[in-house]
Coordinates of C-alpha atoms in Angstrom, one line a residue:
M34 CA 0.0 0.1 0.1
N35 CA 1.3 3.5 -0.9
T36 CA 0.8 6.0 1.6
I37 CA 1.1 9.7 1.3
I38 CA 2.6 11.4 4.2
C39 CA 1.9 15.1 4.9
P40 CA 3.5 17.4 7.6
V41 CA 1.4 17.9 10.9
V42 CA 0.1 21.4 11.7
A43 CA 1.1 22.8 14.9
E44 CA -1.7 22.5 17.6
G45 CA -3.6 25.7 17.9
S46 CA -2.9 26.9 14.3
R47 CA -5.8 27.1 11.7
P48 CA -4.2 26.3 8.3
D49 CA -5.7 27.5 5.1
P50 CA -7.7 24.4 3.9
V51 CA -7.4 25.3 0.3
A52 CA -3.8 25.5 0.7
Q53 CA -3.7 22.1 2.3
L54 CA -5.7 20.7 -0.6
H55 CA -3.2 22.1 -3.0
T56 CA -0.4 20.6 -1.1
V57 CA -2.3 17.1 -1.2
R58 CA -2.9 17.3 -5.0
R59 CA 1.1 17.9 -5.5
L60 CA 1.8 15.0 -3.4
V61 CA -0.6 12.7 -5.4
E62 CA 0.8 14.1 -8.6
E63 CA 4.4 13.4 -7.5
R64 CA 3.7 10.0 -6.0
Y65 CA 1.3 8.5 -8.6
S66 CA 1.0 8.5 -12.3
S67 CA -1.8 10.5 -13.7
E68 CA -2.4 7.8 -16.3
Q69 CA -3.6 5.4 -13.4
P70 CA -7.4 5.5 -13.1
L71 CA -7.4 5.8 -9.4
A72 CA -5.0 8.7 -9.4
R73 CA -7.0 10.4 -11.9
A74 CA -10.3 10.0 -9.8
A75 CA -8.4 11.1 -6.8
L76 CA -7.1 14.3 -8.6
H77 CA -10.5 15.1 -9.7
L78 CA -12.0 14.6 -6.2
I79 CA -9.2 16.9 -4.7
D80 CA -10.3 19.5 -7.4
C81 CA -13.7 19.4 -6.5
A82 CA -13.1 19.6 -2.9
T83 CA -10.8 22.8 -3.7
D84 CA -13.5 24.4 -5.6
I85 CA -16.1 23.9 -2.8
V86 CA -14.0 24.7 0.1
G87 CA -12.7 27.9 -1.5
Q88 CA -16.2 29.1 -1.8
L89 CA -17.4 28.4 1.8
P90 CA -18.0 31.7 3.7
D91 CA -16.8 31.4 7.3
G92 CA -19.7 30.5 9.6
D93 CA -22.4 30.0 6.9
L94 CA -24.1 26.7 8.0
D95 CA -26.3 26.3 4.9
A96 CA -23.4 26.6 2.7
A97 CA -21.5 24.1 4.9
R98 CA -24.5 21.7 4.5
G99 CA -24.5 22.1 0.8
A100 CA -20.8 21.4 0.8
L101 CA -21.5 18.3 2.7
G102 CA -24.0 17.1 0.3
S103 CA -21.8 17.4 -2.6
A104 CA -19.0 15.6 -0.7
R105 CA -21.3 12.7 -0.1
A106 CA -22.2 12.7 -3.9
A107 CA -18.3 12.7 -4.7
V108 CA -17.7 9.6 -2.0
V109 CA -20.5 7.6 -3.8
S110 CA -18.9 8.5 -7.2
A111 CA -15.5 7.4 -5.9
T112 CA -16.9 4.1 -4.3
F113 CA -18.2 3.3 -7.8
A114 CA -15.0 4.2 -9.5
V115 CA -12.9 1.9 -7.1
G116 CA -15.3 -1.0 -7.9
R117 CA -15.1 -0.4 -11.5
V118 CA -11.3 -0.2 -11.7
R119 CA -11.2 -3.2 -9.3
D120 CA -13.6 -5.2 -11.8
M121 CA -11.5 -4.0 -15.0
S122 CA -8.4 -5.2 -13.3
A123 CA -9.8 -8.6 -12.4
A124 CA -11.0 -8.9 -15.9
G125 CA -7.7 -7.9 -17.3
A126 CA -6.1 -10.6 -15.1
D127 CA -8.6 -13.4 -16.3
Q128 CA -7.7 -12.6 -19.9
A129 CA -4.0 -12.7 -19.3

């Protein structure tokens, strides 16, 4: 299993979540080939999260709930993508 390690933020500080997402995207790009289906899916999800988090106003509960709904939809899509890639991999292994 490949794991991406990101520096821990000092307790008490509030890092910019968009900057954190940019860092995560860079780490994924450096670690994995963008030709891999799961890496492409991960990069797409990171981009979507970055767009949503960047638009959230501080303290707006309705906007946060809307973002949560979008995040749930993204998780469902990602789960489907992982299953599809797994099925494609298994079918490819059976043909080999």
